[in-house]
Structure formats: structure tokens, C-alpha cells
Coordinates of N, CA and C in Angstrom, one line a residue:
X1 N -144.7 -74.6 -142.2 CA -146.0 -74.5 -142.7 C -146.0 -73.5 -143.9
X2 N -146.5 -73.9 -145.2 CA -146.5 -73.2 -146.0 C -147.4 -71.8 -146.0
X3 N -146.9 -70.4 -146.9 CA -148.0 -69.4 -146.9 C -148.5 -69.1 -147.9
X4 N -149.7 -68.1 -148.3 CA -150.5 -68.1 -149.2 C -149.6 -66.7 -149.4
X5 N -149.1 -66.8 -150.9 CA -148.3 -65.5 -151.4 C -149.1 -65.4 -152.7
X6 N -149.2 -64.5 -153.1 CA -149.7 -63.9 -154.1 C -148.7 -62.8 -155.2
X7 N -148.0 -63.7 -155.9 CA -147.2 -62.6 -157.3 C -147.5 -62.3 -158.1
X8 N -146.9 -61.2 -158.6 CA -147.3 -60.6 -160.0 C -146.0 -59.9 -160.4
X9 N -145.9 -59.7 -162.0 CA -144.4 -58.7 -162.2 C -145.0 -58.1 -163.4
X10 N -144.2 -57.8 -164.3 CA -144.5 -56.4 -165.3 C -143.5 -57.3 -166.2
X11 N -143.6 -57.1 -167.4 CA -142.6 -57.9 -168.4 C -141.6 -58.2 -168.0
X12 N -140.7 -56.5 -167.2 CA -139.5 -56.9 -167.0 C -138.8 -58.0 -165.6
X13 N -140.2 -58.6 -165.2 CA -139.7 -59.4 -164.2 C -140.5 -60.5 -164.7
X14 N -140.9 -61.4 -165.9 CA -141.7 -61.8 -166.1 C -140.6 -63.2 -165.6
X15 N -139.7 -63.6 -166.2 CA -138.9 -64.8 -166.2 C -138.1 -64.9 -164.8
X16 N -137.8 -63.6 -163.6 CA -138.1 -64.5 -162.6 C -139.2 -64.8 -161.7
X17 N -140.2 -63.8 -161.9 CA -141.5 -64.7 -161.0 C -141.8 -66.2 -161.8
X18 N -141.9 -66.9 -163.2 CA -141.6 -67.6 -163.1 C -140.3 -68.7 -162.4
X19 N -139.3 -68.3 -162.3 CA -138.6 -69.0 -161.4 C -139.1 -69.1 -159.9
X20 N -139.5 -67.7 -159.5 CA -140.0 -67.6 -158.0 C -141.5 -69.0 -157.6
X21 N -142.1 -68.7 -158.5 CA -143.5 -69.6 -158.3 C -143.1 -71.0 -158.8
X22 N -141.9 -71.3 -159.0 CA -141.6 -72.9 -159.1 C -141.4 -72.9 -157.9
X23 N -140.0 -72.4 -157.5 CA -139.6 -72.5 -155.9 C -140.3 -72.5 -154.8
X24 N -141.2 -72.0 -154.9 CA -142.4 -71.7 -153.7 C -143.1 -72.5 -153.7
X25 N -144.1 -73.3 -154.7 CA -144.6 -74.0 -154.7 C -143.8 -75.6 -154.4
X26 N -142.6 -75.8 -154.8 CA -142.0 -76.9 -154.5 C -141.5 -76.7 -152.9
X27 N -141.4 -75.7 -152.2 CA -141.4 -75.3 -150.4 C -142.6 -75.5 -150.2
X28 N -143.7 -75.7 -150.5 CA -144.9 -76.1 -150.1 C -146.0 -74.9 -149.8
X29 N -145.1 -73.6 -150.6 CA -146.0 -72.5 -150.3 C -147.7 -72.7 -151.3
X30 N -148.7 -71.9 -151.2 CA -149.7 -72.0 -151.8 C -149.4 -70.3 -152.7
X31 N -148.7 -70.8 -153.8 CA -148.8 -69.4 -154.5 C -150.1 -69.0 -155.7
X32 N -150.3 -68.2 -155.7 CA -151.5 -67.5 -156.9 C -150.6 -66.5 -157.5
X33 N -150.5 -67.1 -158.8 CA -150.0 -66.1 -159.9 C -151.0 -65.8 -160.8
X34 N -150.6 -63.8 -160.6 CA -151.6 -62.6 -161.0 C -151.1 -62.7 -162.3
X35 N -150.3 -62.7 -163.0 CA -149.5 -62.5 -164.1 C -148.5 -61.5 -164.1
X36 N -147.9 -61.0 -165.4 CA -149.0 -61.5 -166.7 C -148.1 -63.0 -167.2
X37 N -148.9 -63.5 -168.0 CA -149.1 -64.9 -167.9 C -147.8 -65.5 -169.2
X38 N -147.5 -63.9 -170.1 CA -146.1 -63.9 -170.6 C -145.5 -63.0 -170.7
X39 N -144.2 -62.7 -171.4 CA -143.2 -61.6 -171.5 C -144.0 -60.0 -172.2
X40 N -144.6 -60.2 -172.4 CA -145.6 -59.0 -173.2 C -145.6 -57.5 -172.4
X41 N -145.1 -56.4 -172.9 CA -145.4 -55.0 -172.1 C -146.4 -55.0 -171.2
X42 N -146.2 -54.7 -170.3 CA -147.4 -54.5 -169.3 C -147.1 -53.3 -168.5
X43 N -148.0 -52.6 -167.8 CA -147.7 -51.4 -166.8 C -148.0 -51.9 -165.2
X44 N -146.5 -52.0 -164.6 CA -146.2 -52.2 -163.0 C -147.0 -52.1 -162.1
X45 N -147.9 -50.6 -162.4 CA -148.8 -50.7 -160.7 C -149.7 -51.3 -161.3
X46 N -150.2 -51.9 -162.5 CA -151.4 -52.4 -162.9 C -151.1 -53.9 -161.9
X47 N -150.2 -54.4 -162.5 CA -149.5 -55.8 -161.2 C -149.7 -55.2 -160.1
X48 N -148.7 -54.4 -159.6 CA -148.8 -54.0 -158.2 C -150.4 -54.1 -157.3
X49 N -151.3 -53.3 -158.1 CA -152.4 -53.4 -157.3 C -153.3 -54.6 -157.5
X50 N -153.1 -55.7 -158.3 CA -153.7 -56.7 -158.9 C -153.1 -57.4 -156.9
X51 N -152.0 -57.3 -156.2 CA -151.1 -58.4 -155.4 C -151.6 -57.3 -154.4
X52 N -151.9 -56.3 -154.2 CA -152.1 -55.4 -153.0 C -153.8 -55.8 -152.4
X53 N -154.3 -55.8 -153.7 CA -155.8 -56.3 -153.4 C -155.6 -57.0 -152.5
X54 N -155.5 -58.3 -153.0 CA -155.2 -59.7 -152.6 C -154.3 -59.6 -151.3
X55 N -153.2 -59.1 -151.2 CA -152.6 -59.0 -149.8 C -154.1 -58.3 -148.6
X56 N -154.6 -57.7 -149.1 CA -155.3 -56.7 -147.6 C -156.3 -58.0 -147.9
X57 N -157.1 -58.6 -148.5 CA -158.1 -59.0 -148.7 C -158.0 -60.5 -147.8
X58 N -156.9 -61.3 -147.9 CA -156.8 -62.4 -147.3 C -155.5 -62.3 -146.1
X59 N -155.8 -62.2 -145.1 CA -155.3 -61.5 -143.5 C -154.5 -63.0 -143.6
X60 N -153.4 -62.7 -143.3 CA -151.7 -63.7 -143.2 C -151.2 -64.0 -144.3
X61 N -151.6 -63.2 -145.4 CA -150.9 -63.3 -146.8 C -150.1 -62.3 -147.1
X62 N -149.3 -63.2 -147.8 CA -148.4 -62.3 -148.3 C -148.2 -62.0 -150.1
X63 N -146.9 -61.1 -150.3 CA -147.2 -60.8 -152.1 C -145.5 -60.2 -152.2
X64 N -145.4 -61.0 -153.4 CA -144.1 -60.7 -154.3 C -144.5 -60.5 -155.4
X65 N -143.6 -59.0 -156.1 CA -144.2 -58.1 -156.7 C -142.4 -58.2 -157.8
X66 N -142.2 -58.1 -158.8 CA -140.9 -58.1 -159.6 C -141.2 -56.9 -160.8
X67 N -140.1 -56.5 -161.1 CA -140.0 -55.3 -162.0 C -138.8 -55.4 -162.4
X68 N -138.4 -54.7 -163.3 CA -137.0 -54.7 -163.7 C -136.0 -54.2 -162.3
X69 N -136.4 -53.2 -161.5 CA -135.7 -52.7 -160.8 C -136.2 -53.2 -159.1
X70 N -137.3 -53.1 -159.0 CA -138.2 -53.9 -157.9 C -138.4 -52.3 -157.7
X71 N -138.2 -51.5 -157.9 CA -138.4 -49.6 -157.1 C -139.8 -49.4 -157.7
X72 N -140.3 -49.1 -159.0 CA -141.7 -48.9 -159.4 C -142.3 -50.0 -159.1
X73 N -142.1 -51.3 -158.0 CA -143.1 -52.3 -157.8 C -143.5 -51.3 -156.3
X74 N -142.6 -51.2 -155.6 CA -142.5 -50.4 -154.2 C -143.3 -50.0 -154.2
X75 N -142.7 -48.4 -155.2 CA -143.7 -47.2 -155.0 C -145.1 -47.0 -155.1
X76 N -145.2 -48.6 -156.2 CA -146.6 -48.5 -156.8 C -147.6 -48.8 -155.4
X77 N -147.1 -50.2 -154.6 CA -147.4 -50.9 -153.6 C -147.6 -49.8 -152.8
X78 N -146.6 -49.0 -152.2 CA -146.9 -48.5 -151.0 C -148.0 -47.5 -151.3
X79 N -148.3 -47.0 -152.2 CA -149.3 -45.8 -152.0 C -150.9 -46.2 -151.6
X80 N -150.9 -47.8 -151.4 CA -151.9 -48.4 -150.8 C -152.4 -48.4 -149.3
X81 N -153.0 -48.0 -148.7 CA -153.1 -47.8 -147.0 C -153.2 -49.3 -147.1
X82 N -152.5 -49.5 -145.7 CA -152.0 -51.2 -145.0 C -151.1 -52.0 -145.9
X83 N -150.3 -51.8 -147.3 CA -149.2 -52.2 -147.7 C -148.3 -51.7 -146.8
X84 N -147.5 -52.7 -146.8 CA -146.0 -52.3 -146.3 C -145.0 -52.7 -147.1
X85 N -144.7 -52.5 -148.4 CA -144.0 -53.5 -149.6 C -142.5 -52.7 -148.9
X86 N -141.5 -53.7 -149.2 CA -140.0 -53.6 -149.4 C -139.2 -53.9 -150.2
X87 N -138.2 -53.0 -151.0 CA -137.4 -53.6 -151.8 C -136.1 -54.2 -151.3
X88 N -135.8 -55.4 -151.9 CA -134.5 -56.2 -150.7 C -133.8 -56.8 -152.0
X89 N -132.5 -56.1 -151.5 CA -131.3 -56.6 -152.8 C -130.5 -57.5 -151.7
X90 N -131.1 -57.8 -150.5 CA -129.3 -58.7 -149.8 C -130.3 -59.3 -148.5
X91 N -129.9 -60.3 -147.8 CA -130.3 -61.0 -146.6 C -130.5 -59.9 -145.7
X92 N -129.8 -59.3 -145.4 CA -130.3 -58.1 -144.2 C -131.3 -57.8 -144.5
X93 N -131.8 -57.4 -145.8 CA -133.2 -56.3 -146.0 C -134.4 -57.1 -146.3
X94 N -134.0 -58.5 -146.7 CA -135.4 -59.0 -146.6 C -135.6 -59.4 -144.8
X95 N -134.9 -59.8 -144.0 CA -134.7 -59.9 -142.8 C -135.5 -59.1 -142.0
X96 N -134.9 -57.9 -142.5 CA -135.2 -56.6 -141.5 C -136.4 -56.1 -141.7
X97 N -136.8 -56.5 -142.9 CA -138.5 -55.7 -143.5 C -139.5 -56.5 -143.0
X98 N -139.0 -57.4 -142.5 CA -140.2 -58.5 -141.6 C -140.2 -58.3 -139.8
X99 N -138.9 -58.1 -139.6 CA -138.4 -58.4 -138.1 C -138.7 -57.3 -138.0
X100 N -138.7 -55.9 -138.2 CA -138.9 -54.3 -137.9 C -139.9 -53.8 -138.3
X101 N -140.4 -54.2 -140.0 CA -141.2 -53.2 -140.5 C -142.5 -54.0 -140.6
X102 N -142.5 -55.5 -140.4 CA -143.8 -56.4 -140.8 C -144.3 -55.9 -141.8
X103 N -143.2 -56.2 -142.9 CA -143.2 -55.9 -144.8 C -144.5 -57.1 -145.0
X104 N -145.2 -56.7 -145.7 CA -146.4 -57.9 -146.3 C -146.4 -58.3 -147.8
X105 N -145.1 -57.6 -148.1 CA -144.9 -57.6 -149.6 C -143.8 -57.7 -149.9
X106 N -142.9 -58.3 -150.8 CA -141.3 -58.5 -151.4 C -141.5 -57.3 -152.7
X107 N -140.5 -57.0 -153.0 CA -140.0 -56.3 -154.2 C -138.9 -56.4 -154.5
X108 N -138.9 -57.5 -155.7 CA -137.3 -57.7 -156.3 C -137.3 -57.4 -157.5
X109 N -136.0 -57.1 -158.2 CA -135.7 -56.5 -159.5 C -134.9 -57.3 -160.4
X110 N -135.7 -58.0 -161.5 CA -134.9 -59.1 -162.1 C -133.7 -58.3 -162.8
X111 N -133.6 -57.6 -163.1 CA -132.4 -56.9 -163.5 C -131.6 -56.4 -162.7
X112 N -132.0 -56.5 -161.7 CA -130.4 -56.2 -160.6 C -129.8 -57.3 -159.6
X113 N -131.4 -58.3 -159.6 CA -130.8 -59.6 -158.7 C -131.3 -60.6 -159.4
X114 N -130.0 -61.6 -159.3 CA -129.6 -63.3 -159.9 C -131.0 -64.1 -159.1
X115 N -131.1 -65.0 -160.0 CA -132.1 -65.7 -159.7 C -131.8 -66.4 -158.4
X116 N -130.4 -67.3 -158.0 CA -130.4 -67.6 -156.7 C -130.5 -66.8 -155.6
X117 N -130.2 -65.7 -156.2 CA -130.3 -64.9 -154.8 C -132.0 -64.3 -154.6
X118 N -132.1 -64.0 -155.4 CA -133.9 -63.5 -155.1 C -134.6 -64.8 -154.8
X119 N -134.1 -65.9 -154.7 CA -135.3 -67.4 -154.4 C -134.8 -67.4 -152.7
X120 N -133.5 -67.0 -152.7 CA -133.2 -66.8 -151.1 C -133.3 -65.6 -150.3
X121 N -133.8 -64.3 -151.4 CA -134.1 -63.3 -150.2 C -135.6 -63.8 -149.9
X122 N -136.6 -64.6 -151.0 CA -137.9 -64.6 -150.9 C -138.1 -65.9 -149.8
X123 N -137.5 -67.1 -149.3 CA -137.1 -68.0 -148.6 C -136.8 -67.0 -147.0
X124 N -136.1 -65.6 -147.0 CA -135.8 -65.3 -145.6 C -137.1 -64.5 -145.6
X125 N -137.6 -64.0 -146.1 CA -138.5 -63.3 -146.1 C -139.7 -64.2 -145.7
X126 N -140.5 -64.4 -146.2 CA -141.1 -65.3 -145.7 C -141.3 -66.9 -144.4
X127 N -139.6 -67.1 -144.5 CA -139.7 -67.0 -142.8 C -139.5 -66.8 -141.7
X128 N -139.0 -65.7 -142.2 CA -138.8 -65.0 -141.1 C -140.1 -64.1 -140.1
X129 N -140.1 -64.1 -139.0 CA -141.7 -63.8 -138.4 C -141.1 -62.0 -138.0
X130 N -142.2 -61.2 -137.5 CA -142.5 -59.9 -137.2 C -142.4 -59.7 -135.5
X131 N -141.1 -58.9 -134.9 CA -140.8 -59.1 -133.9 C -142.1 -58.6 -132.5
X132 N -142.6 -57.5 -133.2 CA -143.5 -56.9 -132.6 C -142.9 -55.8 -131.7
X133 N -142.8 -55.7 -130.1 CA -142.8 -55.1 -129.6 C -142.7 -53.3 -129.7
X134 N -141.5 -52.6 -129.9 CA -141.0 -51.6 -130.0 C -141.4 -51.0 -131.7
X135 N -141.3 -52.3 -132.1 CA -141.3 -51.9 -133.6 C -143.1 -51.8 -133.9
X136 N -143.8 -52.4 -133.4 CA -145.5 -52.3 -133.7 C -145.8 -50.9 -133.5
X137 N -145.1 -50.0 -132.4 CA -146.2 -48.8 -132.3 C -145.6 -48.0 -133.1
X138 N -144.2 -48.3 -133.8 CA -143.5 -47.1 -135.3 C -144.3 -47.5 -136.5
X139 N -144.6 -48.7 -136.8 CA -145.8 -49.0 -137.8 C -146.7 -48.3 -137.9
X140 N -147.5 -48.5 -136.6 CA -148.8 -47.9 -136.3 C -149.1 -46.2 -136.5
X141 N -147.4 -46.1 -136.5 CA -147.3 -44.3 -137.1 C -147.8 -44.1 -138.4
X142 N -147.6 -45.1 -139.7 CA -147.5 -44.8 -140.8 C -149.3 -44.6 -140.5
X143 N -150.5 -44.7 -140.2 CA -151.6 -44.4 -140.4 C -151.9 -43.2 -139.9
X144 N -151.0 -42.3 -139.2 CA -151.0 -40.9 -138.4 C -151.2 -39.8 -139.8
X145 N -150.6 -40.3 -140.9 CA -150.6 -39.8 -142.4 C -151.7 -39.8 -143.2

């Protein structure tokens, strides 16, 4: 079953969230692309919060966020209460940001990861599900803050 993902990147990820929103859409996901709509300067958390909205706003969505590095899509993301964004360079960490941390957001960095591989961290990531148990009440820590 496909999900409702919501992307956005900053110039320097502009050419692969284009790649990313072919892919997704041809998996049968329902994607909404935030922009920007081409290669043009833009500033990251301005994207970041455009996909954080939209994550908290529509409950089982998700959001992929790109930057040159995916690190200022993170930082930008997480300073949102209820983001859980992750940056994932390899199969383990998109894996693990779902199964442990119930990540609601991707962060990849067109400049450090190949397009095959970022269409297949965003492929584990999304389906991979959120294990719950043990790992729900360390979550529930991050609002103790």
C-alpha cells in the first residue's frame, strides 16, 4: 500500500528529489512536491518547515527532506516538537530510524549519496514499519525536553 510522503530540498538537492518523486510515484506512493520547483538558491529550513508542517498535519505521513549534505535538512527538521527526521547514508540507518526511532522524515544529501542508493534508502525506509515496544517509551522521552 502506497504512502502519502511529502518532499522538499534546497537547490542543492534539487535534481535528486526530482529523481526521488519519479520513483515514488511509479511505487505507487502519493507524493506532494513542496519544491522548489527548480535549481534556484533557496534557504533549507525554509523547505524543511514547508515538509514538517505537512508531516504533523496529516497523521501516517511521511517527508523526505534533501540538501546537499542531508545534515542542515535534520537539524532544521528536528527543532520541530513531533519531528523525528533522520539522516541515512546506508541500509542500516534508514532501517533503524524507523524500527527504533519511528523517524517520520528521511534526510538525504545529494552530494554525498548516488542516486541509486538514496531511491533504495527511501524504498527501506518507508517500508519498513516501527517496532514499538521497548523503543516507544525512549521516544516518548524526547518530549521530557
Amino acid at each position: 500500500m502506497g504512502k502519502k510522503v511529502f518532499i522538499a530540498s534546497d537547490h542543492a538537492g534539487f535534481s535528486l528529489k526530482e529523481v526521488l518523486v519519479k520513483h515514488l510515484q511509479e511505487k505507487g506512493h502519493e507524493v506532494v512536491d513542496l519544491g522548489p520547483e527548480q535549481a534556484v538558491s533557496c534557504d533549507y529550513p525554509d523547505s524543511a518547515f514547508k515538509v514538517t508542517d505537512k508531516v504533523l498535519a496529516e497523521e501516517g505521513s511521511f517527508g523526505i527532506l534533501i540538501c546537499g549534505t542531508g545534515i542542515g535538512m535534520s537539524m532544521a527538521a528536528n527543532r520541530v516538537k513531533g519531528i523525528r527526521a533522520a539522516l541515512a547514508t546506508c541500509e542500516f540507518h534508514a532501517r533503524a530510524c524507523r524500527e527504533h526511532n519511528n523517524a517520520n522524515i528521511l534526510c538525504l544529501g545529494e552530494r554525498v549519496t548516488g542516486a541509486g542508493v538514496a531511491v533504495n534508502l527511501a524504498d527501506i525506509f518507508l517500508e519498513t514499519e516501527f517496532l514499538a515496544g521497548r523503543h516507544l517509551r525512549r521516544i516518548e522521552l524526547f518530549n521530557n525536553k
